[in-house]
Coordinates of N, CA and C in Angstrom, one line a residue:
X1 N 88.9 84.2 116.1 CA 89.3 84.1 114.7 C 88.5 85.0 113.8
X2 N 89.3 85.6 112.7 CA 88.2 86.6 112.2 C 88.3 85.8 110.7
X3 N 86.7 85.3 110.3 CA 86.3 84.9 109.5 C 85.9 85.3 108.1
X4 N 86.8 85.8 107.4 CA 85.9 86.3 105.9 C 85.3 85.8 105.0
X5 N 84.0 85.8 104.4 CA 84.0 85.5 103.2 C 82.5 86.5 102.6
X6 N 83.6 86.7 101.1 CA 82.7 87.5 100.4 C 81.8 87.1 99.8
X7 N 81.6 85.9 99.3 CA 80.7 85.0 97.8 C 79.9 83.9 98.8
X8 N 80.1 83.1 100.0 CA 79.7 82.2 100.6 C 78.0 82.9 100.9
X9 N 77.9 83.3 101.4 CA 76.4 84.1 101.7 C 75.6 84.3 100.2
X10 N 76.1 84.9 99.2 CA 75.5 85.0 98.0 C 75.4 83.7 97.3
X11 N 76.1 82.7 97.6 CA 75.8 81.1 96.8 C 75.1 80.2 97.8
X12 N 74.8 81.0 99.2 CA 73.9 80.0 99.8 C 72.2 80.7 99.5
X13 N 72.2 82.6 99.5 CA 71.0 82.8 98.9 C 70.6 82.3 97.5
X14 N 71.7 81.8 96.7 CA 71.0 81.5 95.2 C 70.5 80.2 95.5
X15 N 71.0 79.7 96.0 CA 70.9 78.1 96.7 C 69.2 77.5 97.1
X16 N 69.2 78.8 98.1 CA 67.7 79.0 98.5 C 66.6 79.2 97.1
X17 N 66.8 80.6 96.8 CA 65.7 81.1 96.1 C 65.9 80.3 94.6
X18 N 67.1 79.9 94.2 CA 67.1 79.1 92.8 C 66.7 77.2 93.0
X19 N 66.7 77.0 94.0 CA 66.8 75.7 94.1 C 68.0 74.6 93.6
X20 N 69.0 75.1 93.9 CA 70.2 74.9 93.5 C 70.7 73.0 94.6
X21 N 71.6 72.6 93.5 CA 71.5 71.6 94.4 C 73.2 71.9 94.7
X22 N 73.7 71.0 95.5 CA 75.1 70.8 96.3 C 76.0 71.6 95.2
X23 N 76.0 70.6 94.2 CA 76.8 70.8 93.1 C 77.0 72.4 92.2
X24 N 75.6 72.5 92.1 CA 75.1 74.1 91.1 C 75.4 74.8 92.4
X25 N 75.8 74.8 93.6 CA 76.2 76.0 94.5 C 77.1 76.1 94.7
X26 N 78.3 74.5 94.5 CA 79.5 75.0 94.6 C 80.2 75.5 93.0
X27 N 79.7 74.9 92.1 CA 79.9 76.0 90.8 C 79.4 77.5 90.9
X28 N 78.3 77.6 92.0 CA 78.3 79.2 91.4 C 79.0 80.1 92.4
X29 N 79.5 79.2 93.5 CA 80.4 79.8 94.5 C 81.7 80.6 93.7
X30 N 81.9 79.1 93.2 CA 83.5 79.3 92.3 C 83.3 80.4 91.4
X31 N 82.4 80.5 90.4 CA 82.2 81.6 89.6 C 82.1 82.6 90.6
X32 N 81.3 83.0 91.5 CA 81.3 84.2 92.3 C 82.6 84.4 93.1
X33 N 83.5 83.5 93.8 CA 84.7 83.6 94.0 C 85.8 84.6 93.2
X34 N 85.7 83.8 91.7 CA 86.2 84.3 90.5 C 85.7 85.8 90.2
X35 N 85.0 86.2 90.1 CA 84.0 87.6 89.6 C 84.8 88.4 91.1
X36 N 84.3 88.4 92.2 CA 84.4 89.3 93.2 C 85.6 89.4 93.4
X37 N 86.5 87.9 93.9 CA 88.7 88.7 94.2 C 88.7 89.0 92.9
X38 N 88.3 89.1 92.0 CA 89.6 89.3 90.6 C 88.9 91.1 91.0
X39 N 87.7 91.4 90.6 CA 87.3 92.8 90.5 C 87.6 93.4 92.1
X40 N 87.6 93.1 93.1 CA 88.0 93.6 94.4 C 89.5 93.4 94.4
X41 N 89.9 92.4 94.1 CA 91.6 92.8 94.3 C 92.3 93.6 93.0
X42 N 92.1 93.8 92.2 CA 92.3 94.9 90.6 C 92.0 96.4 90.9
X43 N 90.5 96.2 91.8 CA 90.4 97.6 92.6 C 91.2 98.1 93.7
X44 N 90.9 97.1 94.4 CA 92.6 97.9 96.0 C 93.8 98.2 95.1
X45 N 94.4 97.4 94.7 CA 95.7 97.3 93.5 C 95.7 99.1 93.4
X46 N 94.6 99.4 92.4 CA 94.4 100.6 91.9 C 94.4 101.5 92.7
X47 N 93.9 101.3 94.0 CA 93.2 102.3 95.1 C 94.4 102.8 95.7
X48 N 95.4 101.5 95.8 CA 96.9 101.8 97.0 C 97.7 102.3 96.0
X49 N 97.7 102.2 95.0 CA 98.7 102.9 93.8 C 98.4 104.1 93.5
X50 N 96.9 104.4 93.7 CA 96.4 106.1 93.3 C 97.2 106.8 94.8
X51 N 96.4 106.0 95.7 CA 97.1 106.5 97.2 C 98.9 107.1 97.3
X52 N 99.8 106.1 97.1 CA 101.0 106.4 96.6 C 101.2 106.8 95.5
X53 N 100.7 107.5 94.6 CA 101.3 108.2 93.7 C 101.7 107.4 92.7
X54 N 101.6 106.4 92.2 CA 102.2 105.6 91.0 C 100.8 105.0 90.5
X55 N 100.0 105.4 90.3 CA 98.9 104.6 89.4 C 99.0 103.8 88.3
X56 N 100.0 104.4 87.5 CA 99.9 104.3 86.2 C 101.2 102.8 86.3
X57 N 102.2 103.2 86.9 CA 103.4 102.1 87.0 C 102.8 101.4 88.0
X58 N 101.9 100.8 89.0 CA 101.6 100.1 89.8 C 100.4 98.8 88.9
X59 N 99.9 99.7 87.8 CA 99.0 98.8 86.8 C 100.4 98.4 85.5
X60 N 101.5 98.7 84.8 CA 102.6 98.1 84.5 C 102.6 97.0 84.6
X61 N 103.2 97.3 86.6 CA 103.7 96.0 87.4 C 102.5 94.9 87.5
X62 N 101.5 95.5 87.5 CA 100.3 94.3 87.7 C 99.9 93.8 86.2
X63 N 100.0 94.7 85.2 CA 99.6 93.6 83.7 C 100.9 92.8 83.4
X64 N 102.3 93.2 83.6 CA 103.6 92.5 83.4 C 103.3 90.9 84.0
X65 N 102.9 90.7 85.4 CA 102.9 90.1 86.6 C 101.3 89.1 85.9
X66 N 100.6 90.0 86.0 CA 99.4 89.1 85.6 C 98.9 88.3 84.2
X67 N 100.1 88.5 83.2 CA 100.1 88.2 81.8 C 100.6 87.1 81.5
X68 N 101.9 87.5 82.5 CA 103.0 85.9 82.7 C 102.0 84.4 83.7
X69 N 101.2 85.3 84.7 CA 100.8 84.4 85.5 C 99.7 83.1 84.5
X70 N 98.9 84.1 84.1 CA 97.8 83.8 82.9 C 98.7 82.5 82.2
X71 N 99.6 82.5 81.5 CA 100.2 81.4 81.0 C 101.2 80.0 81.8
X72 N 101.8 80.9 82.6 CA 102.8 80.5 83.8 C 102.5 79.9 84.5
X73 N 100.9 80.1 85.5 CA 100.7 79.8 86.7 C 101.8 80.2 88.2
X74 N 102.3 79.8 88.7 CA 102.5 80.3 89.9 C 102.5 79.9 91.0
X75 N 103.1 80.1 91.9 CA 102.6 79.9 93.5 C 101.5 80.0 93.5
X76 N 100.5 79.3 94.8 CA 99.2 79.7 94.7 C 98.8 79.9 96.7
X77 N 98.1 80.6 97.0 CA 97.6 80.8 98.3 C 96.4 79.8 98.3
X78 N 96.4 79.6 99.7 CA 95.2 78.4 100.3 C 94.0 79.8 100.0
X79 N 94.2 80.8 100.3 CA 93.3 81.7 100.2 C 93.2 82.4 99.3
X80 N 92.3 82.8 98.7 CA 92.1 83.8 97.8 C 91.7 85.6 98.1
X81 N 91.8 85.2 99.3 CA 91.9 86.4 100.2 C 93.0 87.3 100.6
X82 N 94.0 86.4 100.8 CA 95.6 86.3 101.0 C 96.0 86.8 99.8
X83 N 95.5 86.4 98.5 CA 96.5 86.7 97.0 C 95.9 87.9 97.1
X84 N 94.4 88.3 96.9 CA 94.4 89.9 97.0 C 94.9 90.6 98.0
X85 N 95.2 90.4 99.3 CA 95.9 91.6 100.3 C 97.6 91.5 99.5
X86 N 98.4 90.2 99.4 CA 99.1 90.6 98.8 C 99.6 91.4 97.4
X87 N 98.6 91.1 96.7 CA 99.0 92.2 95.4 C 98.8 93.2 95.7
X88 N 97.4 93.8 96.7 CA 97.1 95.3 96.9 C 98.5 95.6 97.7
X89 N 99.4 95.1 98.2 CA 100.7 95.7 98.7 C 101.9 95.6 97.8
X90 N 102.0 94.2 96.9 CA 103.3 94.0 96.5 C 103.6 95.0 94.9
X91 N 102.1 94.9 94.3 CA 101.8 95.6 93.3 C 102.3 96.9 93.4
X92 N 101.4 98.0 94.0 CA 102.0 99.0 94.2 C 103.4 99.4 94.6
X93 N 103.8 98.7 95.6 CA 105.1 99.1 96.3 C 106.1 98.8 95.3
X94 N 105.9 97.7 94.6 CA 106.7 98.0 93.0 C 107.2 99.0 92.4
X95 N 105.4 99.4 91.9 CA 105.6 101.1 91.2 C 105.8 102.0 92.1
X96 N 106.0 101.9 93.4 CA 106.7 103.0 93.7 C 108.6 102.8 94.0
X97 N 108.8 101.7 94.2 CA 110.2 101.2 94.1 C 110.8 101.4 93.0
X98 N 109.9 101.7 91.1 CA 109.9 101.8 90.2 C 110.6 103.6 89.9
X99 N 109.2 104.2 90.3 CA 109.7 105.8 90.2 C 110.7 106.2 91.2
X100 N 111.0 105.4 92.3 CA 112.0 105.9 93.1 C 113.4 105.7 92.4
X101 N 113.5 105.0 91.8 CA 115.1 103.8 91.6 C 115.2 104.4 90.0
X102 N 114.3 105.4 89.4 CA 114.0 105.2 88.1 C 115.4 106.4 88.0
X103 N 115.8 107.5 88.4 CA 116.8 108.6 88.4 C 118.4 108.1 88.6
X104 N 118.2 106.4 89.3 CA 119.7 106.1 89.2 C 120.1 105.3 88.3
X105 N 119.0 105.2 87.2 CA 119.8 104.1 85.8 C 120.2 105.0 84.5
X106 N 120.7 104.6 83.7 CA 121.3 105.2 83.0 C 121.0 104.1 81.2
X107 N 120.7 104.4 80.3 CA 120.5 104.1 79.2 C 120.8 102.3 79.5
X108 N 122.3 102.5 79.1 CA 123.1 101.3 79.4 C 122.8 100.6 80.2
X109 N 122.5 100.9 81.5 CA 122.0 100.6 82.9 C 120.9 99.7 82.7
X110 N 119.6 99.9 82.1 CA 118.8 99.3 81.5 C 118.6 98.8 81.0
X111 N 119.7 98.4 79.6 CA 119.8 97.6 78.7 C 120.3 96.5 78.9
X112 N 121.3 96.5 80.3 CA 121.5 95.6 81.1 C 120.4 94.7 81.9
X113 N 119.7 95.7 82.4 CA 118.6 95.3 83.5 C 117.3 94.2 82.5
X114 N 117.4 94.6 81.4 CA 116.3 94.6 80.7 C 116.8 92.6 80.0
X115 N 118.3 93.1 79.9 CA 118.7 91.4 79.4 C 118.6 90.5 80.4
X116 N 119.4 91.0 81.4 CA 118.9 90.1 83.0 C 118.0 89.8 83.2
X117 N 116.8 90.7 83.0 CA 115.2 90.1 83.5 C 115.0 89.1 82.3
X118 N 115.3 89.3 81.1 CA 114.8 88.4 79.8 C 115.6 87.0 80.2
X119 N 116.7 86.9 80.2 CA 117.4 85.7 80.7 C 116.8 84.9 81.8
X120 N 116.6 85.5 82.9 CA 116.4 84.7 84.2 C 115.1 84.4 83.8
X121 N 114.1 85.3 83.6 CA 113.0 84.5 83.2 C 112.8 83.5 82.0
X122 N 113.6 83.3 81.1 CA 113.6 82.5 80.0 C 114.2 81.5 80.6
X123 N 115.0 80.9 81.3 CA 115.3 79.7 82.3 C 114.4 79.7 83.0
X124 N 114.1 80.6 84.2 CA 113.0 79.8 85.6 C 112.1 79.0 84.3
X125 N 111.1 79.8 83.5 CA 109.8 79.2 82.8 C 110.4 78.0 81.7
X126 N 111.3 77.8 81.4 CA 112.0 77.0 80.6 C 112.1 75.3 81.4
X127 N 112.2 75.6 82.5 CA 112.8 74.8 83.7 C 111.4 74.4 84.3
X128 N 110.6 75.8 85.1 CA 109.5 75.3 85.6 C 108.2 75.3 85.4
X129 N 108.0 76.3 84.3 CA 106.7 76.9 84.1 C 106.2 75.6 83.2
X130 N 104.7 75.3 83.0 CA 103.9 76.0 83.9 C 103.5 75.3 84.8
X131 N 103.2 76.2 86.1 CA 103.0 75.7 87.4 C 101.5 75.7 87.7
X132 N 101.6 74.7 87.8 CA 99.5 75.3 87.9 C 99.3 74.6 89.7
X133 N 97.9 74.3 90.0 CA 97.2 74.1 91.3 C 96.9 72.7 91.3
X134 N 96.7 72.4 92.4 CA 96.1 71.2 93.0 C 95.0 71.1 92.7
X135 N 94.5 72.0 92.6 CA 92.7 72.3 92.5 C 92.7 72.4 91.5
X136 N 93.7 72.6 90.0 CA 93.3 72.6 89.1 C 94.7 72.3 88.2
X137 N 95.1 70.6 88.5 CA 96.1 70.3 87.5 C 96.2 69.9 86.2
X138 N 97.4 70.3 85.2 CA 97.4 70.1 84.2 C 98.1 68.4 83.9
X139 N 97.4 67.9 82.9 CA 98.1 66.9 83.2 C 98.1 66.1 81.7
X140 N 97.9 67.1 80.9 CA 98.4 66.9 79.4 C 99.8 67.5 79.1
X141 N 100.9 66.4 78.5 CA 102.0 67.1 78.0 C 101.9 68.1 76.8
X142 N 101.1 67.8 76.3 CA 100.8 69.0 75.3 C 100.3 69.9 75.5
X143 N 100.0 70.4 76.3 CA 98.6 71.5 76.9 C 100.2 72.4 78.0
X144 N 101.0 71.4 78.3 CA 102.1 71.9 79.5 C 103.2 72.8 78.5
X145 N 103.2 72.3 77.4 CA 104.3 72.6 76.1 C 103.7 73.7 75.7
X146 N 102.5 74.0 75.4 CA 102.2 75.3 75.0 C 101.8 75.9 75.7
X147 N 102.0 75.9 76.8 CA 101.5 77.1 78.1 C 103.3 77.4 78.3
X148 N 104.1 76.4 78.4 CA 105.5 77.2 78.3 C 105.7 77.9 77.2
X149 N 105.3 77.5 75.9 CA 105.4 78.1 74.6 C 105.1 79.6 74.7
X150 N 103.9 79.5 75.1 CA 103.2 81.1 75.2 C 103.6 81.9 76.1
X151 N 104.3 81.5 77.6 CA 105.2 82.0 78.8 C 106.5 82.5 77.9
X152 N 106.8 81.9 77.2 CA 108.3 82.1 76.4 C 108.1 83.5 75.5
X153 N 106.6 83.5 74.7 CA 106.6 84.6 73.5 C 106.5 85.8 74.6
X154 N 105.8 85.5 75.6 CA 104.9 86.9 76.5 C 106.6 87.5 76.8
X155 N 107.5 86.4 77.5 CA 108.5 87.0 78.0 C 109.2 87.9 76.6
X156 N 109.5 87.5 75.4 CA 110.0 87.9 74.4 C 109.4 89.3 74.1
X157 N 107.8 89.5 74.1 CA 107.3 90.4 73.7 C 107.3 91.6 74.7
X158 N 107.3 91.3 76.5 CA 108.1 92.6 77.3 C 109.1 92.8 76.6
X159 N 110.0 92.2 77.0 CA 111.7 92.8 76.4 C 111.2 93.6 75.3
X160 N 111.1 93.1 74.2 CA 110.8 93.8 72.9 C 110.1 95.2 73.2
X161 N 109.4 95.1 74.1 CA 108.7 96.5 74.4 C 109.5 97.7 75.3
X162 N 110.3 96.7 76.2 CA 110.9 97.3 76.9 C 112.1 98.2 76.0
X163 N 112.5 97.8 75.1 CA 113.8 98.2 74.2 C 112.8 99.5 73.7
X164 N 112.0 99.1 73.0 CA 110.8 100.1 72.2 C 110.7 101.1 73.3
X165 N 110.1 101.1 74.3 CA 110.1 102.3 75.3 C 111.5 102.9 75.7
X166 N 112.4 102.0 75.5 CA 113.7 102.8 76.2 C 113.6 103.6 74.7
X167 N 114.1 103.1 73.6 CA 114.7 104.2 72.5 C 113.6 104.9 72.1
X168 N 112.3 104.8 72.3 CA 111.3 106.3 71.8 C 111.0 107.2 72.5
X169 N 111.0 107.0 74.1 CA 110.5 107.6 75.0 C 111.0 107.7 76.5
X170 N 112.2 106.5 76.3 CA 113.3 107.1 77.5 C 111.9 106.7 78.9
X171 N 111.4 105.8 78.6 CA 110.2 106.7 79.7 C 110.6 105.1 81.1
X172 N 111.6 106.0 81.9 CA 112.6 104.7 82.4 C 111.9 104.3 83.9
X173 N 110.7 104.6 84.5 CA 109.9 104.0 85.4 C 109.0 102.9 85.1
X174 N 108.7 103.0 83.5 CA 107.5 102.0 83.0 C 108.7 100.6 83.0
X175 N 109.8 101.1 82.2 CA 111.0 100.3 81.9 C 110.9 99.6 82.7
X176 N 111.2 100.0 84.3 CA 111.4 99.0 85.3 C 110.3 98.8 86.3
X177 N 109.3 99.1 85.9 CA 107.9 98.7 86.7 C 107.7 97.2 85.7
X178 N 108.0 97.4 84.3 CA 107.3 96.0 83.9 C 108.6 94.8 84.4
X179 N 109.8 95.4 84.0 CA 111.2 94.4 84.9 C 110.5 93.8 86.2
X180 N 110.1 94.8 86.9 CA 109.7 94.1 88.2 C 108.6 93.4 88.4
X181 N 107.7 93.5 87.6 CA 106.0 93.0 87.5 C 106.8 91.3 87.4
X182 N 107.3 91.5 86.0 CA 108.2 90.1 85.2 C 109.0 89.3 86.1
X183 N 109.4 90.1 87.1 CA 110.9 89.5 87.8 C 109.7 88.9 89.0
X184 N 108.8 89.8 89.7 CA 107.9 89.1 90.7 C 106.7 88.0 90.6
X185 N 106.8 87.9 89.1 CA 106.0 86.5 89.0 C 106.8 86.1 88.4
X186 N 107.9 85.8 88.3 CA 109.2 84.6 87.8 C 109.2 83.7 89.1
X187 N 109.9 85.0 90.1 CA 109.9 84.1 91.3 C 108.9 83.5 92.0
X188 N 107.7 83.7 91.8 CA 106.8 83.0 92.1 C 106.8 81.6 91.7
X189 N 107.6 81.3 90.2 CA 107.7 80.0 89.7 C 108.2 79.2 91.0
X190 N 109.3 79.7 91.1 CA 110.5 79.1 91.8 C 109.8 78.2 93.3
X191 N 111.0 77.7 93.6 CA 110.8 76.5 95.0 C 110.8 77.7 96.5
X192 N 111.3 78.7 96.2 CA 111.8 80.1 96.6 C 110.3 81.0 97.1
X193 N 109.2 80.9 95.8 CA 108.3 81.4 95.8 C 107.6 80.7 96.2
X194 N 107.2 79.4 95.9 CA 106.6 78.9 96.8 C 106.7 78.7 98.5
X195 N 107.9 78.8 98.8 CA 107.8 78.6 100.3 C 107.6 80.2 100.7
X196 N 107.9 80.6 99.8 CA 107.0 82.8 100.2 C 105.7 82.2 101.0
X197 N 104.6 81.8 99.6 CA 103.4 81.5 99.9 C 102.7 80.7 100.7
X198 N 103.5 79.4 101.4 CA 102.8 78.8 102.4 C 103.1 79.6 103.6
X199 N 104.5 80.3 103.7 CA 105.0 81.4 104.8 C 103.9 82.6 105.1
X200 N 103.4 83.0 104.2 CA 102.4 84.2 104.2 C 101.1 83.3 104.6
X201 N 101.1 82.3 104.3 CA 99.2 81.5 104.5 C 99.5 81.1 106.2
X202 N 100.9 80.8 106.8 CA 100.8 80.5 107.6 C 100.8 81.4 108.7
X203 N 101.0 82.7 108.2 CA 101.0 83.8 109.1 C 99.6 84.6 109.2
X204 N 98.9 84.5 107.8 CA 97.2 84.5 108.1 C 96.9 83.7 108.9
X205 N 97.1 82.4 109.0 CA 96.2 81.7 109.6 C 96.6 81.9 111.6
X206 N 98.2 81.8 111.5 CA 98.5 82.9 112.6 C 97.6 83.8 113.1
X207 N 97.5 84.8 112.4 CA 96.5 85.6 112.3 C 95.0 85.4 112.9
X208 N 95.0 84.6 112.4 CA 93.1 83.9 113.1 C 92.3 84.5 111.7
X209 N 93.0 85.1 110.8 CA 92.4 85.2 109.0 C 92.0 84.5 108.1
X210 N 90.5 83.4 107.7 CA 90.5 82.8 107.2 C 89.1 83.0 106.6
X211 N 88.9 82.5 104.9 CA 88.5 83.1 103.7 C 87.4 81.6 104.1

C-alpha cells in the first residue's frame, strides 16, 4: 500500500519541539492540511493547464468551480489527496475541452448554452445546495438559507458575466470554460455526484492510495 501524507510528519515535529498536546496537534494538522492541498492542488491545477496549453481557461474553470463550491459545498472525498489529483485532471481537461469545442458555437449557440447552465444550476442549488461534510455539518436553518442565498447570487453573477463577455469580447472559450467550471460543481451537488466520489475513493483505495 502506498501511503501519503504531506502535513502528518510536520504536526508530529511541532508536537515534539512545541509541546503540543493531542488536541493543539490535531488543530495544527488541520490547519497544515488546509495550507498545503489548497497551495499544492491550485499549483498542479496550474502546472497541467500550462502543460496543455489552456492556462488561462483551466483557472476560469477552476474559480467558476471553486466560488460555487465556497458557498455550495459539494461532494466530498475521504481524501484530500484524491480531491487534489482530481482537480489537477478535471480542471484542466475542461479548459482544454473549452478551447477545443469553442469554434463550433455560434453567438446564439451560447446564449443558449449560457441559459441552460443558469437554469440547471438554479434548481440543483435551489433543491440541494448547500451540501456540506460529516466532518463539518451545518445545522442551522438560517446559516443553510444564506449559503443557498449566496449559491443563487454567485450563479446570477456568472451568467451576467457570461452575457458581458459574449457582447464585448466574443471571447467564446472563457464563455464556456466558466459554463463548465459551473456545470462541474453543480453536479457535484447531485446524488449523481456523489456516487462519482465514493467511486473514485473506492478506486484509490483499490489502489493501495491512502492520505
Amino acid at each position: 500500500m502506498l501511503k501519503l501524507s504531506l502535513t502528518r510528519p510536520a504536526a508530529a515535529y511541532l508536537k515534539e519541539h512545541l509541546n503540543l498536546n493531542s488536541d493543539e496537534e490535531a488543530i495544527a494538522l488541520f490547519g497544515l492540511q488546509m495550507l498545503v492541498y489548497t497551495v499544492t492542488g491550485f499549483l498542479s491545477i496550474c502546472l497541467v493547464g500550462w502543460l496543455l496549453g489552456v492556462l488561462a481557461l483551466t483557472l476560469a474553470v477552476t474559480l467558476a468551480a471553486a466560488s460555487l463550491r465556497l458557498w455550495a459545498g459539494g461532494a466530498h472525498s475521504r481524501s484530500p489527496l484524491t480531491c487534489n489529483l482530481l482537480g489537477m485532471i478535471v480542471a484542466p481537461l475542461l479548459g482544454k475541452l473549452a478551447a477545443l469545442a469553442a469554434p463550433l458555437f455560434t453567438p446564439a449557440g451560447l446564449g443558449v448554452m449560457i441559459l441552460a447552465g443558469f437554469i440547471i444550476a438554479v434548481v440543483v442549488i435551489w433543491r440541494r445546495a448547500p451540501v456540506d461534510s460529516p466532518a463539518k455539518p451545518i445545522t442551522s436553518p438560517a446559516e443553510r438559507r444564506r449559503l443557498r442565498a449566496l449559491s443563487l447570487v454567485l450563479v446570477v453573477f456568472i451568467a451576467v458575466l457570461q452575457v458581458l463577455i459574449l457582447v464585448t469580447m466574443r471571447a467564446v472559450p472563457f464563455i464556456l470554460a466558466l459554463s463548465l467550471g459551473l456545470g462541474w460543481q453543480t453536479f457535484s451537488l447531485t446524488r449523481a455526484g456523489h456516487w462519482f466520489a465514493i467511486l473514485i475513493d473506492n478506486l484509490m483505495a483499490k489502489g493501495g492510495i491512502t492520505v
